[in-house]
Short mmCIF file of C-alpha atoms and ligand atoms in Angstrom, two decimals:
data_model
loop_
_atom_site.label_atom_id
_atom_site.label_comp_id
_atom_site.label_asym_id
_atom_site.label_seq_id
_atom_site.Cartn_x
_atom_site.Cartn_y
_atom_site.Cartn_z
CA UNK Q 1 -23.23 22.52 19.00
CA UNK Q 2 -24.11 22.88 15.49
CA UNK Q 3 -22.03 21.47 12.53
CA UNK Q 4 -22.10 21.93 9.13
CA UNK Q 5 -21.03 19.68 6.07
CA UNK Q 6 -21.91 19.26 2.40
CA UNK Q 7 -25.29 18.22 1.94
CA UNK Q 8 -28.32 17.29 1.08
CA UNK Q 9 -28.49 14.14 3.90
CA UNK Q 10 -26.73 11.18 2.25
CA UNK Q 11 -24.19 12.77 0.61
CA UNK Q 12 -20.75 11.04 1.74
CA UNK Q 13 -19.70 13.82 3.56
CA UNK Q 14 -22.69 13.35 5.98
CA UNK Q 15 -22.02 9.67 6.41
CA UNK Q 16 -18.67 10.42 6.92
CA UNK Q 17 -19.35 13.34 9.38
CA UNK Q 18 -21.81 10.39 11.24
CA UNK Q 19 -18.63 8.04 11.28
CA UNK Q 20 -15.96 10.73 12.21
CA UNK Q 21 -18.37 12.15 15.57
CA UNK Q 22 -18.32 8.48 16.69
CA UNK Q 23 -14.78 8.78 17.20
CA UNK Q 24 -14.23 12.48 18.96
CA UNK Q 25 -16.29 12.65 22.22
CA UNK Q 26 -13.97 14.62 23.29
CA UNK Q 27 -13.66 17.22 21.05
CA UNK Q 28 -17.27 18.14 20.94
CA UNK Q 29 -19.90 19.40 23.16
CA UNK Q 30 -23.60 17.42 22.81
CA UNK Q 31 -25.87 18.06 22.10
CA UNK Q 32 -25.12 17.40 18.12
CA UNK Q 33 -26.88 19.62 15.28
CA UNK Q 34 -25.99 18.34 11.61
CA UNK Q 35 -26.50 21.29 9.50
CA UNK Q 36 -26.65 20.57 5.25
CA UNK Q 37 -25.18 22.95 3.31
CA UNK Q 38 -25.34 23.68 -0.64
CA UNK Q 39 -22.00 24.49 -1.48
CA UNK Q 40 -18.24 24.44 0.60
CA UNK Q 41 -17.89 28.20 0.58
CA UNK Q 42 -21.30 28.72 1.90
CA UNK Q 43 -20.34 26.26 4.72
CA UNK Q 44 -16.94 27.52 5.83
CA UNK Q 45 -18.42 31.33 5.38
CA UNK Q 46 -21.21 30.13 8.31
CA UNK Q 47 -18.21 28.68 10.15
CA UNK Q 48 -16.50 31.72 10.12
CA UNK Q 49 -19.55 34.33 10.90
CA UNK Q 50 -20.24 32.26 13.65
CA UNK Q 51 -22.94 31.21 12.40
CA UNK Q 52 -21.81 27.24 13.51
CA UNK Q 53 -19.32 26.24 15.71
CA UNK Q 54 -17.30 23.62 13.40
CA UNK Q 55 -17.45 22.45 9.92
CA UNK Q 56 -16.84 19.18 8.58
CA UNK Q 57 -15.25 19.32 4.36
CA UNK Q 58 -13.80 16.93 2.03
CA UNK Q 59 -9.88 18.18 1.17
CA UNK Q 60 -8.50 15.38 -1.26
CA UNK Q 61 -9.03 12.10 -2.60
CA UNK Q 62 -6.66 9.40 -3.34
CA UNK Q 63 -7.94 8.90 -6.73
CA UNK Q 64 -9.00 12.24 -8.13
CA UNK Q 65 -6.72 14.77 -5.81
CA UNK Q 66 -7.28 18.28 -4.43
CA UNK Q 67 -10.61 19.61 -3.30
CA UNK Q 68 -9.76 23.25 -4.81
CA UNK Q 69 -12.84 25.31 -3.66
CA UNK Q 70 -12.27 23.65 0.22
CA UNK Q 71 -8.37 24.73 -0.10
CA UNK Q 72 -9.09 27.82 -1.74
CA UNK Q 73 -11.39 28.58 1.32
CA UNK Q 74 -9.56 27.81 3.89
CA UNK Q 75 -6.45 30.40 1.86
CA UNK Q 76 -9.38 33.07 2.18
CA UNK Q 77 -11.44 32.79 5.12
CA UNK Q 78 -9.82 34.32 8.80
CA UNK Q 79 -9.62 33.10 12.36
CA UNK Q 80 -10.66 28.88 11.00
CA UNK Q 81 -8.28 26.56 11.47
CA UNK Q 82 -7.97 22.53 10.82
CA UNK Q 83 -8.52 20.96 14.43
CA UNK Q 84 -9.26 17.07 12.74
CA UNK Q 85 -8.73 15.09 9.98
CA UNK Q 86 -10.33 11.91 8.59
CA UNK Q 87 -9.97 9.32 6.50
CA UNK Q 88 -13.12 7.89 4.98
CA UNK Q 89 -12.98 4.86 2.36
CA UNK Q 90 -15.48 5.95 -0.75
CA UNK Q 91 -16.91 3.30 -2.58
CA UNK Q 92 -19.31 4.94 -5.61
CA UNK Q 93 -22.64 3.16 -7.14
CA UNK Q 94 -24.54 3.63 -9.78
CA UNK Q 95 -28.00 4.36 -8.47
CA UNK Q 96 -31.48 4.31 -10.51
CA UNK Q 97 -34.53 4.70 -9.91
CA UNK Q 98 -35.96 1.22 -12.16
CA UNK Q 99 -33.89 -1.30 -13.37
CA UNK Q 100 -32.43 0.14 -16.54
CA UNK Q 101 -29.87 -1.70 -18.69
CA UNK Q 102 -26.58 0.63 -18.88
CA UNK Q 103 -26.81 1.03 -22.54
CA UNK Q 104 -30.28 2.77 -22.03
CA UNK Q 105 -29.31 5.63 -19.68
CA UNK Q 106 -29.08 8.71 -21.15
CA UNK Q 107 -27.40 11.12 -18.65
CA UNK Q 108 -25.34 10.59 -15.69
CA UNK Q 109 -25.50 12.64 -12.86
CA UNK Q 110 -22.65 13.51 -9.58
CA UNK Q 111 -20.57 15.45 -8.02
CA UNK Q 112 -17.26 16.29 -10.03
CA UNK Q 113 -15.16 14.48 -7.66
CA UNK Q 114 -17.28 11.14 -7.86
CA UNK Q 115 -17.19 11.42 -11.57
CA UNK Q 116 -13.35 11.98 -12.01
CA UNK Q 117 -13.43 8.87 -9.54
CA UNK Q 118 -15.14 6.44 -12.00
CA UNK Q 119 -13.95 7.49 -15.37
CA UNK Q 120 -12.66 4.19 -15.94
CA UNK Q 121 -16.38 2.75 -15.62
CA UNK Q 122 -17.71 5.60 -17.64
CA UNK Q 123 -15.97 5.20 -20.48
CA UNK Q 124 -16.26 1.64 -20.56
CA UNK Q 125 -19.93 1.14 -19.98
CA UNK Q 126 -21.42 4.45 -20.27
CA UNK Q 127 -19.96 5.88 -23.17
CA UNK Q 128 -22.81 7.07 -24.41
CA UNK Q 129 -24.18 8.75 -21.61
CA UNK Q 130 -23.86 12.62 -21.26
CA UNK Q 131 -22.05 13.53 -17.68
CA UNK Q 132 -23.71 16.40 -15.64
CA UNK Q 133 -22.65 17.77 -12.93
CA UNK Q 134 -24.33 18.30 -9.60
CA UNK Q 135 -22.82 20.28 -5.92
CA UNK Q 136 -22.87 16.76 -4.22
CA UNK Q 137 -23.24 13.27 -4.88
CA UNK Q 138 -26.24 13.26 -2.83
CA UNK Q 139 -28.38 16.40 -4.39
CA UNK Q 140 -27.71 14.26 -7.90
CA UNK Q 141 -29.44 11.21 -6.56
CA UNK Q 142 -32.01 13.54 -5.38
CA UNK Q 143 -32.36 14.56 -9.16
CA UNK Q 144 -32.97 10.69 -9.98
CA UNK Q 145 -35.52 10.35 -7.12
CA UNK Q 146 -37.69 13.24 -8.14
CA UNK Q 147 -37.44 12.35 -12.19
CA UNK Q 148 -38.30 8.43 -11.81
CA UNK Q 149 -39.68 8.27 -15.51
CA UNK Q 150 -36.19 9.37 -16.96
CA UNK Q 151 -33.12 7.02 -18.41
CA UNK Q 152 -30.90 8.44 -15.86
CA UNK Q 153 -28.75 7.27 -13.09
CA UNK Q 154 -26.46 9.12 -10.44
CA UNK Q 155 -23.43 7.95 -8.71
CA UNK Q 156 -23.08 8.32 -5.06
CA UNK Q 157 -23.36 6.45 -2.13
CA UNK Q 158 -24.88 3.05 -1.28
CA UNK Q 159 -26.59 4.79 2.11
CA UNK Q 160 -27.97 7.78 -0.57
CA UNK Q 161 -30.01 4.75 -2.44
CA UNK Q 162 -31.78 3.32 0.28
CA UNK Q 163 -32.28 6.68 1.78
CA UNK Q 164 -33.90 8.22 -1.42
CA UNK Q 165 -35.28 4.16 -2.26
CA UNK Q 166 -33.53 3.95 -5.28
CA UNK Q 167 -32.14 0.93 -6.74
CA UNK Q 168 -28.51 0.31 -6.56
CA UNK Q 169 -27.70 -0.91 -10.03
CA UNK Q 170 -23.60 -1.51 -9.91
CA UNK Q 171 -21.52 -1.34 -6.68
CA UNK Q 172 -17.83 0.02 -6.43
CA UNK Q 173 -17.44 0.99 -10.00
CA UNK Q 174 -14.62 3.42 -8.95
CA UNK Q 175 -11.35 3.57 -10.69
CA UNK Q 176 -9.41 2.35 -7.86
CA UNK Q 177 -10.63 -0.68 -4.93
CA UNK Q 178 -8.22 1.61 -2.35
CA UNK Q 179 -10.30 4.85 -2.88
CA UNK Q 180 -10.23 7.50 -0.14
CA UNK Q 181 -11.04 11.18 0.40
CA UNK Q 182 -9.34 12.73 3.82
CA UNK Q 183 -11.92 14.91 5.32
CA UNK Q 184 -10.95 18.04 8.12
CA UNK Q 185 -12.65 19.32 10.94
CA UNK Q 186 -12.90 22.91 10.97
CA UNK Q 187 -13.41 25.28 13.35
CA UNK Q 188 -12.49 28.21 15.50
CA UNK Q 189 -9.65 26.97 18.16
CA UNK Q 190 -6.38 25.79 17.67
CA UNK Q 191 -6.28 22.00 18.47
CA UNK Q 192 -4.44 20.82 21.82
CA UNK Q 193 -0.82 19.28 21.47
CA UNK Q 194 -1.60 15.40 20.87
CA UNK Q 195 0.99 12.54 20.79
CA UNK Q 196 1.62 12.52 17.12
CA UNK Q 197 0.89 15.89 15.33
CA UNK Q 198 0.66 17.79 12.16
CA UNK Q 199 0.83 21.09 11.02
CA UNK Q 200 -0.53 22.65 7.79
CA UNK Q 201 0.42 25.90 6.58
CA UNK Q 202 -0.26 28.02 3.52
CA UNK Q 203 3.54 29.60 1.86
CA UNK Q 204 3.71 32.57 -0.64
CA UNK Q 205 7.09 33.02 -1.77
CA UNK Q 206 8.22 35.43 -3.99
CA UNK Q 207 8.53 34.54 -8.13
CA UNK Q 208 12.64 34.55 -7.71
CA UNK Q 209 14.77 31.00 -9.04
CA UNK Q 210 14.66 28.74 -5.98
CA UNK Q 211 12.51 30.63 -3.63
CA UNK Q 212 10.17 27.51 -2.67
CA UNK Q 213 13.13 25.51 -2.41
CA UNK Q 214 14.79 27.94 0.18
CA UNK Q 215 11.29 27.84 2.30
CA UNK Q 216 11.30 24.13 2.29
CA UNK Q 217 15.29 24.32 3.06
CA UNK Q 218 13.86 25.87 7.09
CA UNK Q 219 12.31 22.61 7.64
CA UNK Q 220 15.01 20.28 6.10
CA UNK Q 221 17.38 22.29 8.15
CA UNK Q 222 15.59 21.53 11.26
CA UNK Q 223 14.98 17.98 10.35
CA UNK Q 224 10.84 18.79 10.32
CA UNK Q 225 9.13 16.32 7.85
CA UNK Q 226 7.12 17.37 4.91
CA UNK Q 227 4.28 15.16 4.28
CA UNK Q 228 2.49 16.97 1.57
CA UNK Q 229 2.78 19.65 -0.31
CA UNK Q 230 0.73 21.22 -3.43
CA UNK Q 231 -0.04 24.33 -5.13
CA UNK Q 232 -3.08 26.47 -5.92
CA UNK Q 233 -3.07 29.47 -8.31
CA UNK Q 234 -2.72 32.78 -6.34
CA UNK Q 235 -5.86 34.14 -8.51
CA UNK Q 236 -4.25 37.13 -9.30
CA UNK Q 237 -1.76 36.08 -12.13
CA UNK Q 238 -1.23 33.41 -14.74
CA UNK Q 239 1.82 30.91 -13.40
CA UNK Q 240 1.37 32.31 -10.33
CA UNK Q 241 0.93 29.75 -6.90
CA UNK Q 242 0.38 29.37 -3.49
CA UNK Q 243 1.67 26.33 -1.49
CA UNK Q 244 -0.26 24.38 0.78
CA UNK Q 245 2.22 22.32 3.13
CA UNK Q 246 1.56 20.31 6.02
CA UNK Q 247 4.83 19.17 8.25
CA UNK Q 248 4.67 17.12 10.88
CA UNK Q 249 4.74 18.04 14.35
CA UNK Q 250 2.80 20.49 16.74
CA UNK Q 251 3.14 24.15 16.08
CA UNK Q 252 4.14 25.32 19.30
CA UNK Q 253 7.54 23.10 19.01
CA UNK Q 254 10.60 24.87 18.98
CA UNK Q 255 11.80 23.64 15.85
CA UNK Q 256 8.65 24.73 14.08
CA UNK Q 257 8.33 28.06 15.41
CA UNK Q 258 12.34 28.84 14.70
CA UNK Q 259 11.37 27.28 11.17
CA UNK Q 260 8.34 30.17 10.67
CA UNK Q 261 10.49 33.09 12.26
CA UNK Q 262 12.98 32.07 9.34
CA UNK Q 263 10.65 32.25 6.72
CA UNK Q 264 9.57 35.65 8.17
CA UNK Q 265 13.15 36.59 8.11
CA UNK Q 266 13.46 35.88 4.02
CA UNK Q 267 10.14 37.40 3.39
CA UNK Q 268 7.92 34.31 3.02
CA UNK Q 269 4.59 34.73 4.29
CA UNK Q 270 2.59 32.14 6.13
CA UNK Q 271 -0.58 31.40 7.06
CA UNK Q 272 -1.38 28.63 9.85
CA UNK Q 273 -4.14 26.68 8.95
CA UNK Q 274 -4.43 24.53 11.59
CA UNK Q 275 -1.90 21.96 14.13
CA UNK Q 276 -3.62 18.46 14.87
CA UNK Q 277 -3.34 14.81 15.20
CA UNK Q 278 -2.41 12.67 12.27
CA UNK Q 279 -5.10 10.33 11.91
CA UNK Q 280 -3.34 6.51 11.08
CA UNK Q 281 -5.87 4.46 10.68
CA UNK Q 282 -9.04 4.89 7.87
CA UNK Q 283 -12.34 4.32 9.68
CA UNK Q 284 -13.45 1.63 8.95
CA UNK Q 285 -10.23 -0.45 8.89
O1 LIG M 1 -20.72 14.83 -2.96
C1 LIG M 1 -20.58 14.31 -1.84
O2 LIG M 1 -21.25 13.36 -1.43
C2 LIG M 1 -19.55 14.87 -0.95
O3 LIG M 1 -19.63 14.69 0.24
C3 LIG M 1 -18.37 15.59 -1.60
C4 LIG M 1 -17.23 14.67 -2.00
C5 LIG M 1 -15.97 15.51 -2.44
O4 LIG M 1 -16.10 16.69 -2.73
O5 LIG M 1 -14.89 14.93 -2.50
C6 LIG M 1 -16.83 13.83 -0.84
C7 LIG M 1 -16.34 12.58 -0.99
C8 LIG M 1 -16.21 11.94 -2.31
O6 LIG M 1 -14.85 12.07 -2.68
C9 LIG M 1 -17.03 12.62 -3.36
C10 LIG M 1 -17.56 13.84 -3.16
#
């Protein structure tokens, strides 16, 4: 079975990929191909041609928020739904290849995500650093590793380091000690009915006063819990939004489906994105 997440190796969606397969022998068939991929919409475009049977993204961190591009995907791309979600802690070094002092490195180099994680540290210690950004956390410590002889440093993971053998110069410098990005499992089934479920859906409404509040009314009404909600711009129109919503329970359950039949009733299109279990626990609690 071939899977697919954001690469090159040592990025932290790999190690997290690593940690979350650990956990799910049920879910997938061995043998176990780990496919890199350059970018998120390259990925879930394999997924959906078929190319690979599941793919394995990063959708939000506690610190920094949304993944757009993985949301926007999964708003675009047909017949892939959520079937997993997981919880990885992310602690983010700063990784050289000598043993600068900070006040000598020049450029920084990550993934947007890692960056907006440690702008705390940045602006305290690397000020004077220029920030560049790179399609994973691992590709910019690949950047260090092949340009030893320059003042620069990456952030990314601890594993990327001694992968690439670089040298880890500060540990945990992100903004927050309880940093965590939830990760989903993506691929081309609906997930089984577990104990404790969730369901995440994408909502257009119309631009009318109260329209999103009337949508959300259905599950109020049927006493369904909302546990997130956020919006994305539709693309075509300043001010204009779609709503990504997960609710909890399976979406096969009567009050769920009599929930979507209402929205189709006021003219509120949905699109299911996937039904799954709620992961409690981070891994490596
Ligand atoms: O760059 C990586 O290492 C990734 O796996 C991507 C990613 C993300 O997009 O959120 C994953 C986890 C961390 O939050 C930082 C970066």
């Amino acid at each position: 079975m071939n899977i697919g997440y954001l690469g090159p190796k040592g990025s932290f969606s790999e190690e997290a990929l690593q940690l979350f397969l650990a956990t799910q022998s049920d879910l997938l068939e061995p043998p176990l191909n780990l496919m890199p991929f350059t970018t998120i919409p390259k990925l879930l475009i394999a997924c959906q041609n078929l190319e690979i049977e599941g793919a394995f993204v990063p959708l939000e961190n506690s610190t920094e928020g949304q993944v757009g591009v993985t949301m926007d995907m999964l708003g675009q791309t047909e017949s892939l739904y959520i079937m997993r979600e997981f919880i990885f802690p992310v602690d983010q070094c700063l990784i050289t290849a000598q043993p600068l002092h900070l006040a000598q490195i020049e450029q920084v180099y990550s993934h947007e995500q890692a960056l907006g994680q440690c702008r705390d540290f940045l602006e305290t210690h690397l000020a004077q650093a220029e920030q560049l950004s790179c399609p994973s956390t691992a590709e910019a410590v690949t950047k260090i590793a092949q340009n030893p002889a320059q003042p620069w440093a990456a952030i990314g993971p601890r594993r990327a380091a001694e992968i690439y053998n670089l040298h880890c110069k500060s540990e945990k410098i992100q903004d927050s000690m309880l940093n965590a990005t939830r990760f989903i499992f993506v691929g081309h089934h609906l997930a089984e009915m577990n104990e404790e479920d969730k369901t995440s859906l994408l909502i257009i409404t119309g631009d009318t006063p109260g329209a999103l509040a009337h949508a959300l009314q259905e599950f109020a009404l049927r006493n369904i819990n909302l546990s997130r909600i956020e919006s994305r711009p539709s693309k075509k129109k300043l001010g204009e939004y779609v709503f990504f919503v997960d609710i909890d329970g399976y979406v096969f359950s009567p009050s769920i489906q009599e929930a979507l039949w209402a929205l189709k009733d006021k003219g509120v299109s949905t699109k299911l994105l996937g039904s799954y279990p709620k992961e409690k626990l981070s891994a490596k609690e």
